[in-house]
Every structure is written in C-alpha cells, then in structure tokens.
Tab-separated table of C-alpha atoms and ligand atoms in Angstrom:
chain	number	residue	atom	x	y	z
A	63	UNK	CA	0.000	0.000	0.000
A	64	UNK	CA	1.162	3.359	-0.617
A	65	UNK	CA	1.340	6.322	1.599
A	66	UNK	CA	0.359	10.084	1.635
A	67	UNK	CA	1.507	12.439	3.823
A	68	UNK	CA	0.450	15.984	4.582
A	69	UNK	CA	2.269	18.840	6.141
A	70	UNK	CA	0.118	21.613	7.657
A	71	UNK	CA	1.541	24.441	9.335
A	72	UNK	CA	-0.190	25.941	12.266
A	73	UNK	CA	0.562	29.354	13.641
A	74	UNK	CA	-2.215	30.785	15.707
A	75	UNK	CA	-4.493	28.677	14.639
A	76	UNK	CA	-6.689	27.814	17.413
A	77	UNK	CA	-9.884	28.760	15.174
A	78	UNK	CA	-9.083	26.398	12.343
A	79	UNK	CA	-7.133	22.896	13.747
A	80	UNK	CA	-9.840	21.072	14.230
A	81	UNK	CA	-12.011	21.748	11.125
A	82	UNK	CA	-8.802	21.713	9.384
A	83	UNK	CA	-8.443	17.990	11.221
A	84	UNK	CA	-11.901	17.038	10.195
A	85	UNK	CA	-11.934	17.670	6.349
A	86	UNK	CA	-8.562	16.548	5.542
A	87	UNK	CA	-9.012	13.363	7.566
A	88	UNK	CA	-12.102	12.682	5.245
A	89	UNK	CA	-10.589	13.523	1.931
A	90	UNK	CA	-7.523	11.617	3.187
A	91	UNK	CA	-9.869	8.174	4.352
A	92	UNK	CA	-11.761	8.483	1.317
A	93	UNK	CA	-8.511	7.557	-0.737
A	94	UNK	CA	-8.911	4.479	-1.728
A	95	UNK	CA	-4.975	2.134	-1.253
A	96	UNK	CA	-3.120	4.872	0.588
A	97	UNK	CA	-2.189	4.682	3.699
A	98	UNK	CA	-1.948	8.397	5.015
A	99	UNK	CA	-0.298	10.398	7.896
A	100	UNK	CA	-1.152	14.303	8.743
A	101	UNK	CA	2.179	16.109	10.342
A	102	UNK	CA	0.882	19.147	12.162
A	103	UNK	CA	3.731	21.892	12.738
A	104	UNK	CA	2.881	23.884	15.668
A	105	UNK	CA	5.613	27.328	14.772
A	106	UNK	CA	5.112	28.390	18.223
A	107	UNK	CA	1.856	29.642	18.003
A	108	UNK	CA	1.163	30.220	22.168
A	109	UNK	CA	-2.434	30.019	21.969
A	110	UNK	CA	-4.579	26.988	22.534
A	111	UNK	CA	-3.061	25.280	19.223
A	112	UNK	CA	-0.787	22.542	20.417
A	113	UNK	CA	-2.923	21.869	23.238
A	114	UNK	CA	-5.840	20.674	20.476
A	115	UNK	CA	-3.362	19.271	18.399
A	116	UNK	CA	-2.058	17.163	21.411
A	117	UNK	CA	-5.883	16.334	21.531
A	118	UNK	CA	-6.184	14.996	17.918
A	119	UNK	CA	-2.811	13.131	18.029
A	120	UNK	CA	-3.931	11.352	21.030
A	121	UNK	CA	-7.310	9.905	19.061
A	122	UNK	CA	-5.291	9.671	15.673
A	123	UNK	CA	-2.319	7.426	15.221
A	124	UNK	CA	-1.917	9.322	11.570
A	125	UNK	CA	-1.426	12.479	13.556
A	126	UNK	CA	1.868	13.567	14.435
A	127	UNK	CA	3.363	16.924	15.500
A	128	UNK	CA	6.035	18.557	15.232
A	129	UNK	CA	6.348	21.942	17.836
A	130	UNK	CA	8.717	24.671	17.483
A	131	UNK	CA	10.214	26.668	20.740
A	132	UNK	CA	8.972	30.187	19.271
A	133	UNK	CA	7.604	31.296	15.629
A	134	UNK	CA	10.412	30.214	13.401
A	135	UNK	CA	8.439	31.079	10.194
A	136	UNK	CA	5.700	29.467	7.565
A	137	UNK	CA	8.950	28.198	4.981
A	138	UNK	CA	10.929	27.201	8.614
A	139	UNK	CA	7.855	25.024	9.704
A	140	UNK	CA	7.356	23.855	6.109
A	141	UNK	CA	11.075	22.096	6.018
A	142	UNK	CA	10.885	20.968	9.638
A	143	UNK	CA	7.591	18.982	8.155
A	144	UNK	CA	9.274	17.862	5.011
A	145	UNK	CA	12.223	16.118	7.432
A	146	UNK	CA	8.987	13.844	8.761
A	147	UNK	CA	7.509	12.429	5.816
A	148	UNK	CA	7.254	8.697	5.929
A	149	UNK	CA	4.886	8.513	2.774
A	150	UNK	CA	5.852	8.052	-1.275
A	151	UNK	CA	4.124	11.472	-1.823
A	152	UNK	CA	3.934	14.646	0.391
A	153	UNK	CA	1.319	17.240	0.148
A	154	UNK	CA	2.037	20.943	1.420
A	155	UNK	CA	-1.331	22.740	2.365
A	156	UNK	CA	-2.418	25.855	4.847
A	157	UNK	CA	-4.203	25.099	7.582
A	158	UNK	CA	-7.002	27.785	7.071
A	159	UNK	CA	-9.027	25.700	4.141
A	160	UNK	CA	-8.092	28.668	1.621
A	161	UNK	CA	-6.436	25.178	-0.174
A	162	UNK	CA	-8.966	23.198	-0.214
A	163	UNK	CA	-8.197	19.140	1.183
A	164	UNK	CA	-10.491	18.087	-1.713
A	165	UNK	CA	-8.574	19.132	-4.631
A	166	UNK	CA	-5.824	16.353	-3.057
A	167	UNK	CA	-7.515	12.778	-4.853
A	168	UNK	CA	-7.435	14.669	-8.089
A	169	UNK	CA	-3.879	15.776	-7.391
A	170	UNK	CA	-2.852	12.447	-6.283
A	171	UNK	CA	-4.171	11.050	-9.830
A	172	UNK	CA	-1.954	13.467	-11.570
A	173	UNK	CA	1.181	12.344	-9.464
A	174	UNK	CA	0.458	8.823	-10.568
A	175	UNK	CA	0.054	9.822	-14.298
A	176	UNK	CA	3.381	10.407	-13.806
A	177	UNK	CA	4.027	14.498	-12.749
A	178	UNK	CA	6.410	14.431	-10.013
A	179	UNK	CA	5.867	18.307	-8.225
A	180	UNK	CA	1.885	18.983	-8.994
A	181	UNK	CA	1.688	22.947	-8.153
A	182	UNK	CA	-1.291	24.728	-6.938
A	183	UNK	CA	-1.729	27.712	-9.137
A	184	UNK	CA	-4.696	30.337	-7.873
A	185	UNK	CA	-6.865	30.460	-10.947
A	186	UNK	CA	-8.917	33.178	-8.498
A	187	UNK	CA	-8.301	34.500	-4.772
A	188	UNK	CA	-11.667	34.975	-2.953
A	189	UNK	CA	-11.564	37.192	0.410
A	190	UNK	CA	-8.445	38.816	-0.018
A	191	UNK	CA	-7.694	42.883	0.252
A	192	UNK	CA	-7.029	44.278	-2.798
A	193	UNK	CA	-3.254	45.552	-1.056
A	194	UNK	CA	-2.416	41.877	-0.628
A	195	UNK	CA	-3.154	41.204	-4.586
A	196	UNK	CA	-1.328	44.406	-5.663
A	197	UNK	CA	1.763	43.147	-3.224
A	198	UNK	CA	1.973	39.531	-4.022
A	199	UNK	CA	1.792	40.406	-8.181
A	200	UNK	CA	4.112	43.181	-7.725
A	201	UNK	CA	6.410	40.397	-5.760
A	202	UNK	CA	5.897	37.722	-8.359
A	203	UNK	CA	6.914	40.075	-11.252
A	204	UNK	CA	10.136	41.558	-9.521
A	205	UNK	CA	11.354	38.359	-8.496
A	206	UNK	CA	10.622	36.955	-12.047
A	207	UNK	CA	12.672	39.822	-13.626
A	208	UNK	CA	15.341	39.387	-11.137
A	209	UNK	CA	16.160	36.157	-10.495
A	210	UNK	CA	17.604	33.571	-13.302
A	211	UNK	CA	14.933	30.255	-12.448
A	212	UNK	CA	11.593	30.382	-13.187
A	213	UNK	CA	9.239	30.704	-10.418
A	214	UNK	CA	5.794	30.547	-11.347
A	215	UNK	CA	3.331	33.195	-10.747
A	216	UNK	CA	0.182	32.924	-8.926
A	217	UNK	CA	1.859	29.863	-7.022
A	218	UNK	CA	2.112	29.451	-3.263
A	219	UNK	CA	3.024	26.777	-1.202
A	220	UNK	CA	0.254	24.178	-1.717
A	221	UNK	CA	1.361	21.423	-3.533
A	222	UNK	CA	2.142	17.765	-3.985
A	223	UNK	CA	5.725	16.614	-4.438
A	224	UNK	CA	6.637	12.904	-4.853
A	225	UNK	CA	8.876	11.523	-2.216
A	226	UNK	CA	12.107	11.480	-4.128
A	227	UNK	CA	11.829	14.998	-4.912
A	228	UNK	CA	11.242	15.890	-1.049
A	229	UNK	CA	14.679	13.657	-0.390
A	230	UNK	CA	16.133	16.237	-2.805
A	231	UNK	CA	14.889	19.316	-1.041
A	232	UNK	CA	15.765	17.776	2.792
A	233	UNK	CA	19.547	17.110	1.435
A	234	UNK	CA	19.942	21.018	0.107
A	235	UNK	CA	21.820	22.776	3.433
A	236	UNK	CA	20.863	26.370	3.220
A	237	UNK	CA	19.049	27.991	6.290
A	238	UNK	CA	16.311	30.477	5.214
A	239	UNK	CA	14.945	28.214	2.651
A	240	UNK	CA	12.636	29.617	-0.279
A	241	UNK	CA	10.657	26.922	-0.824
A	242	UNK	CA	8.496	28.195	-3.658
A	243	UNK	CA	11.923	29.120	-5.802
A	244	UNK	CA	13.811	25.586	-4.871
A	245	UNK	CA	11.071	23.387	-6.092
A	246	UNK	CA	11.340	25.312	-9.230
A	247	UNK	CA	14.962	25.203	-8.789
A	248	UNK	CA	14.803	21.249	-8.522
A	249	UNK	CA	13.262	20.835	-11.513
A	250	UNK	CA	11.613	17.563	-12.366
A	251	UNK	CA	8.236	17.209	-14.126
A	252	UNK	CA	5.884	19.513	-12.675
A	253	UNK	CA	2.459	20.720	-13.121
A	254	UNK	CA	0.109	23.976	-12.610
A	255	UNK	CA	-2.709	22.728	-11.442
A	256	UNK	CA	-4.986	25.777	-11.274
A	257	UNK	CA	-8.126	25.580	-8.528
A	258	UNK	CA	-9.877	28.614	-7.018
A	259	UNK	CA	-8.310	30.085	-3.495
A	260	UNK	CA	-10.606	30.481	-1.158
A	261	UNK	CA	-11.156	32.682	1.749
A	262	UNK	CA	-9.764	32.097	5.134
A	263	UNK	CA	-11.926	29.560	7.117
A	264	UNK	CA	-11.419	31.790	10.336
A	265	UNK	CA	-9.250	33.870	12.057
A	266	UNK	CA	-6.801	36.350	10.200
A	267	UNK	CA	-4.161	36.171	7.920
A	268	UNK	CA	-0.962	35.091	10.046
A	269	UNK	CA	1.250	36.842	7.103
A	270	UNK	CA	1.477	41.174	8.311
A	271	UNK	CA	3.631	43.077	6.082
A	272	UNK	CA	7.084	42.456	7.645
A	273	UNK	CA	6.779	38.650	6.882
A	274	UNK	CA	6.225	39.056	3.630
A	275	UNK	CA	9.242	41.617	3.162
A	276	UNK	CA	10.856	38.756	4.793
A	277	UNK	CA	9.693	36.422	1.932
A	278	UNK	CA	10.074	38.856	-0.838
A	279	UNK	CA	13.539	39.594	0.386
A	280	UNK	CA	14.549	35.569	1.236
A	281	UNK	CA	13.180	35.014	-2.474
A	282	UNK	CA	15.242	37.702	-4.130
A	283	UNK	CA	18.521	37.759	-2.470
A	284	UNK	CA	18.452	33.799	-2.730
A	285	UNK	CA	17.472	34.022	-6.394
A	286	UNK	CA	19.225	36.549	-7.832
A	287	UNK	CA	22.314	38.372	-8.230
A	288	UNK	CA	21.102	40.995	-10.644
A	289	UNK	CA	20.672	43.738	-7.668
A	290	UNK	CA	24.717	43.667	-7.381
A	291	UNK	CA	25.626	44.236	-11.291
A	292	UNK	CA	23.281	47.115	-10.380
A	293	UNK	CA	26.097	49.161	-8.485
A	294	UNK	CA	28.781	48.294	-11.389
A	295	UNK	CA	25.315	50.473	-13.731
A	296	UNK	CA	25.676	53.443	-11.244
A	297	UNK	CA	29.407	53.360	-11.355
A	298	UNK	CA	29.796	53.422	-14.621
A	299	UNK	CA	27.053	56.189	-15.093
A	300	UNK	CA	28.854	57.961	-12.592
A	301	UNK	CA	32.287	58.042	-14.662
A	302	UNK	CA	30.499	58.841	-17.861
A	303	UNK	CA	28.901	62.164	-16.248
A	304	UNK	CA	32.111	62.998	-14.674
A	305	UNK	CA	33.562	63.253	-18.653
A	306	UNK	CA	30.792	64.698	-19.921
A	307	UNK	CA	31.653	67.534	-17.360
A	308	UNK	CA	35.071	67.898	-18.594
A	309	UNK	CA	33.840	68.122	-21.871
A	310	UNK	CA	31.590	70.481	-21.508
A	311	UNK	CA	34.038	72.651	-19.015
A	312	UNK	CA	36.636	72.530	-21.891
A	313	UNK	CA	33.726	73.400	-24.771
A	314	UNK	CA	32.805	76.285	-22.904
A	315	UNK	CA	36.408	77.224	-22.567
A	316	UNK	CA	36.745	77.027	-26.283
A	317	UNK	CA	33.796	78.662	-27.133
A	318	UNK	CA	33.598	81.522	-24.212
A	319	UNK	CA	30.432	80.907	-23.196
A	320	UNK	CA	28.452	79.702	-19.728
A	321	UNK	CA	30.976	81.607	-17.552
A	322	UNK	CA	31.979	78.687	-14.849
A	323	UNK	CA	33.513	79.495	-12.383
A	324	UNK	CA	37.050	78.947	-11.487
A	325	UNK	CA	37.633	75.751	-9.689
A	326	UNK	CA	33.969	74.100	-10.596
A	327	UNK	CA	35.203	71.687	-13.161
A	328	UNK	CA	38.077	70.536	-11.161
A	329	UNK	CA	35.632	69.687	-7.912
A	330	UNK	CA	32.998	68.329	-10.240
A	331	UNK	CA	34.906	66.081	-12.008
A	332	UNK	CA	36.863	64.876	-9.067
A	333	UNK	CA	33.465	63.918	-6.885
A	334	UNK	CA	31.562	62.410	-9.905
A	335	UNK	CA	34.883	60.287	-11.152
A	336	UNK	CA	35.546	59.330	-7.936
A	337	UNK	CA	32.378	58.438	-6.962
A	338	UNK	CA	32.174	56.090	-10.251
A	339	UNK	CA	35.709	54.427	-8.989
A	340	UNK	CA	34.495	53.293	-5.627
A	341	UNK	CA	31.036	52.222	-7.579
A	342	UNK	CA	33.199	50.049	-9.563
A	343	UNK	CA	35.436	48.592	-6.527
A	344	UNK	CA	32.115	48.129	-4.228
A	345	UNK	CA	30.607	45.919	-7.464
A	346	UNK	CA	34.103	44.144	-8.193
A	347	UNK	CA	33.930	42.873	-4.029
A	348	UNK	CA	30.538	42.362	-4.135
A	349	UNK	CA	30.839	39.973	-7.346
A	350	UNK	CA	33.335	38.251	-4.875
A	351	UNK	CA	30.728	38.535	-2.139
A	352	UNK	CA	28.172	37.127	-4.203
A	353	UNK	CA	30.439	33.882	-5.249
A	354	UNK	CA	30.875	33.237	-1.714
A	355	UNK	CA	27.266	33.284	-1.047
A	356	UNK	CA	26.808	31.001	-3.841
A	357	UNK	CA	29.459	28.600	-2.370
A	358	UNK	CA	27.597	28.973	1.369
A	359	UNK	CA	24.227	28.083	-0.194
A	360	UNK	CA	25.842	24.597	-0.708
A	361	UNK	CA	23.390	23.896	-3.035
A	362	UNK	CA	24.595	21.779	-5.564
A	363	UNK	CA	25.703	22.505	-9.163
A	364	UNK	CA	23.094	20.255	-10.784
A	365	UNK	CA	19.968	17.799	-9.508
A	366	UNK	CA	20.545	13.960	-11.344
A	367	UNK	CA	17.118	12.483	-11.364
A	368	UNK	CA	18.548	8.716	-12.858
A	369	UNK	CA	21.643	7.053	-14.545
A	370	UNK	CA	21.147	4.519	-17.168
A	371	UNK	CA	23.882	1.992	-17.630
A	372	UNK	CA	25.898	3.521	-15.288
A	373	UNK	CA	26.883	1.895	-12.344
A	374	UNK	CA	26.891	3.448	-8.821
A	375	UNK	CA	30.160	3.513	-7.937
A	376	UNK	CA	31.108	2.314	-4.672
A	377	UNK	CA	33.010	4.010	-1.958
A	378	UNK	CA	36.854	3.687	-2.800
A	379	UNK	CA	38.334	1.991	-0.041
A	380	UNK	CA	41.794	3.601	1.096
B	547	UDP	N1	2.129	30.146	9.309
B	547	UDP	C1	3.164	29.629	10.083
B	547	UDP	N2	4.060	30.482	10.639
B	547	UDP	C2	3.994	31.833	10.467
B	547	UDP	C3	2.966	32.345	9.642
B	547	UDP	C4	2.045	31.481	9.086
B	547	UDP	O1	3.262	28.409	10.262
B	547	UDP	O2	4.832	32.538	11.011
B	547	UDP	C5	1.157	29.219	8.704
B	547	UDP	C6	-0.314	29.529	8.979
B	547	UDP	O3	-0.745	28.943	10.169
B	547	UDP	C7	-1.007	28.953	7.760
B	547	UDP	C8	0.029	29.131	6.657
B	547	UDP	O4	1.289	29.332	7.304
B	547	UDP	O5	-1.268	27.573	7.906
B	547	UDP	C9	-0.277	30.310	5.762
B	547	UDP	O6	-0.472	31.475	6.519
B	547	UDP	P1	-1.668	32.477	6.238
B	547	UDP	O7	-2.894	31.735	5.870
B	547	UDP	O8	-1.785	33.382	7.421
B	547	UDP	O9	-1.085	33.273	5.009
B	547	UDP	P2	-1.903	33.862	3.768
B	547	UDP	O10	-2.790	32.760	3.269
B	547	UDP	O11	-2.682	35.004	4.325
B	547	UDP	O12	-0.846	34.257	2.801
B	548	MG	MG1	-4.081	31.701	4.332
C-alpha cells in the first residue's frame, strides 16, 4: 500500500485545527490504497493550538506533530515537516481551508500519471484585500525579472511533491529556505494545477507586512544576483557624467560661453569620477561577495534524477 503524507503548518491557529483535522481526515480516508499520515507543525503559536493538536494526536495514530520553541516562520515550519515524511508522496497545504483538502484525490491522480511536483496555481483568490493582490503580483513580477529560475506566478506553497523529490529538497543545506523558488529550482516534471483560493476559514491572515518583506527579500537575495551588477550600472554612469563635465568645461572654454567658475570643473569632475571608482570597486567585491554566497548556499551545481547503464560507484576503499 502506498502512503500520503500531509504537512500543515499551524501558527495561531486555534480557530481552524480542528475543522482543518476534520476535512482533511475525510478527503484523506476516502482515498482508496493509501495509507496516510497528517504532520501538524505547531511554529510556536502560544495560543490553545498545540494543546488541540495534542488532543487529535492522542485519538489519531496518523497524527503527528512537530512543535517549534517560538515562531520560526511558515517556509521554517514547512522544512521541519518535510524532514517527517514517511509517505511516497507529500502534500504541502495551509491550515485555514483557503487550499482546499479536496482538490488532493485529483492531485494524487496526476502524481500517478506520472508528474512528479503537482503545483497549486490560484486560478482566483476569494476574500483577499485588494493591497495583498497588488503586493503579491508586484512580488511575483520583480522576483521573475530578477532572479535567473523560473518561479511561477500565482503559485504558493500548496502542492504535492513525490517523495524522491522531497529527499532532494531535505539534502539542500541552506538555512532560510525559499521553498516556492527551490522546487522550481529542482526541476523535475511539474504541473500547474490551477483551482480557485478560497477565503480564510477563520481567524486572520498570520502573514502582516514584515513577513512578507521577509519572503520577498529571502526570495530575491536567494534568487538573484542581478541587484549587485546594479552598483557596477551606477558606477559606470557615474564616470560617464564625470567626462561629460570635462567636456563640456573645456567646450565652454573654447567657445567663451556659460561663464563657470574657477575651480567648478576641477571639484565636479573629481566627486563624480571618484564616486564612479568606488562604484566600480564596491561591485568588483561584491561579485566576490556574491560567489561566496553562492558557495555557502551549498546547493549543488546540478539535480541527477537517474543514470542509465551507469553503475553506482562504490566508496573507494583507502
Ligand atoms: N504560518 C506559520 N508560521 C507563520 C505564519 C504562518 O506556520 O509565522 C502558517 C499559517 O498557520 C497557515 C500558513 O502558514 O497555515 C499560511 O499562513 P496564512 O494563511 O496566514 O497566510 P496567507 O494565506 O494570508 O498568505
Ligand atoms: Mg491563508
């Protein structure tokens, strides 16, 4: 028998767990040939949460929870999760219902047709302010323009990934993972499967403003390096106006006209040239920077799904 398992986050959730128990125990019973196990990740939520977890999990030997010290994060709570599955596929879904559990059996069908990462993508998005729209699609088209994978648009956590892609993701070592961006990154065959968002079952968003700068900025400085080439721009515009300057001075000069005064071109062209050199140096250490930070990532230089007629070589003995 094959097994499912689900990841739910929980942070302040104390108006959705148990609803959010109830329907995806259903869906998840109503599979026919799965097994199935629910991993609830309690990210330090310090209202009545773990305590009706702890409830379920006692009833439920499916249920099992994992419970941070303090709020670590949504992606933090995500990966702890993804360490736990047990199953052949994993599911990643929001504990408020705006996902809902029932789109999972068609999901699952798509996984065994053969996709490997089947992506949720939000055909519509019922219940949410029009600043959170205007935010996210601004987000989704700067980090597109930015960064040098693909990350779809309109995409969000909830998904279903096949075991041996999770095995990829648990093996990559960099803290402050994007999720969203490194199942892109990972490649393998995926699919948008497109299903309407719905509103929030209860309770309020758990994402304010400074979370989602947190995102935005985890997702672009982990995705691109395009904002450092933009300081080698600025230098070099820099050291262009500084000649343009000494042009001009020495046109005027020529051609008596304009009247600068003694002493301008000399300053002017010394601040703007100058100004363009460090430019220049700042980019040239940051490109070194920026390698570094590549190399810290760890992440590797490519993902090998299989080998064919290649053996797997064993360990060398010395
Ligand atoms: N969440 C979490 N830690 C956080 C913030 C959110 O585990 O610090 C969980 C939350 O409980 C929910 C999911 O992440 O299950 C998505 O959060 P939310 O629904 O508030 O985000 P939105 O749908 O508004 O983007
Ligand atoms: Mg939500």
């Amino acid at each position: 028998m094959k097994k499912i398992s689900v990841i739910i986050p929980m942070y302040y959730e104390e108006l959705v767990a148990e609803e959010c128990h109830k329907r995806m125990t259903t869906v998840l019973k109503s599979i026919d040939n799965y097994e199935y196990e629910i991993i609830y990740v309690n990210d330090g939520s310090k209202d009545k949460t773990l305590e009706i977890l702890e409830k379920i999990a006692k009833n439920d030997e499916n249920s099992k929870i994992v419970s941070f010290s303090r709020n670590f994060g949504h992606q933090a709570a995500v990966t702890a999760g993804l360490k736990e599955v047990t199953g052949d596929v994993a599911v990643i879904i929001d504990a408020d219902l705006q996902d809902p559990p029932e789109l999972i059996p068609e999901m699952l069908k798509l996984w065994e047709e053969g996709n490997e990462v089947v992506y949720g993508k939000r055909k519509t998005r019922d219940g949410e302010s029009i600043f959170k729209l205007m935010t996210a699609k601004m987000f989704y088209n700067t980090l597109n323009a930015l960064s040098d994978v693909d990350i779809p648009k309109d995409t969000g956590d909830f998904r279903l990934v096949d075991r041996k892609v999770v095995d990829k993701m648990n093996s990559l070592p960099e803290h402050n993972k994007f999720l969203r961006g490194l199942w892109s990154w990972l490649g393998y065959k995926q699919y948008a499967f497109e299903y309407e968002r719905k509103e929030r079952f209860a309770g309020k968003t758990k994402y304010p403003l400074k979370k989602m700068l947190k995102l935005a900025s985890d997702g672009i400085i982990g995705f691109s390096s395009k904002p450092i080439k933009f300081i080698g721009i600025l230098g070099c515009i820099s050291i262009i106006i500084s000649f343009l300057i000494l042009i001009y001075s020495l046109i005027s000069f020529i051609g008596n006209f304009g009247n600068i005064t003694a002493g301008w071109t000399s300053i002017m062209f010394a601040i703007t040239f100058f100004a363009g050199v460090q430019l220049l140096s700042l980019w040239m250490i940051s490109e070194y920077i920026g390698r570094i930070y590549d190399e810290t990532k760890g992440r590797p230089q490519y993902v090998i799904d299989k080998k064919i007629n290649i053996e797997e070589k064993e360990e060398t003995k010395k």
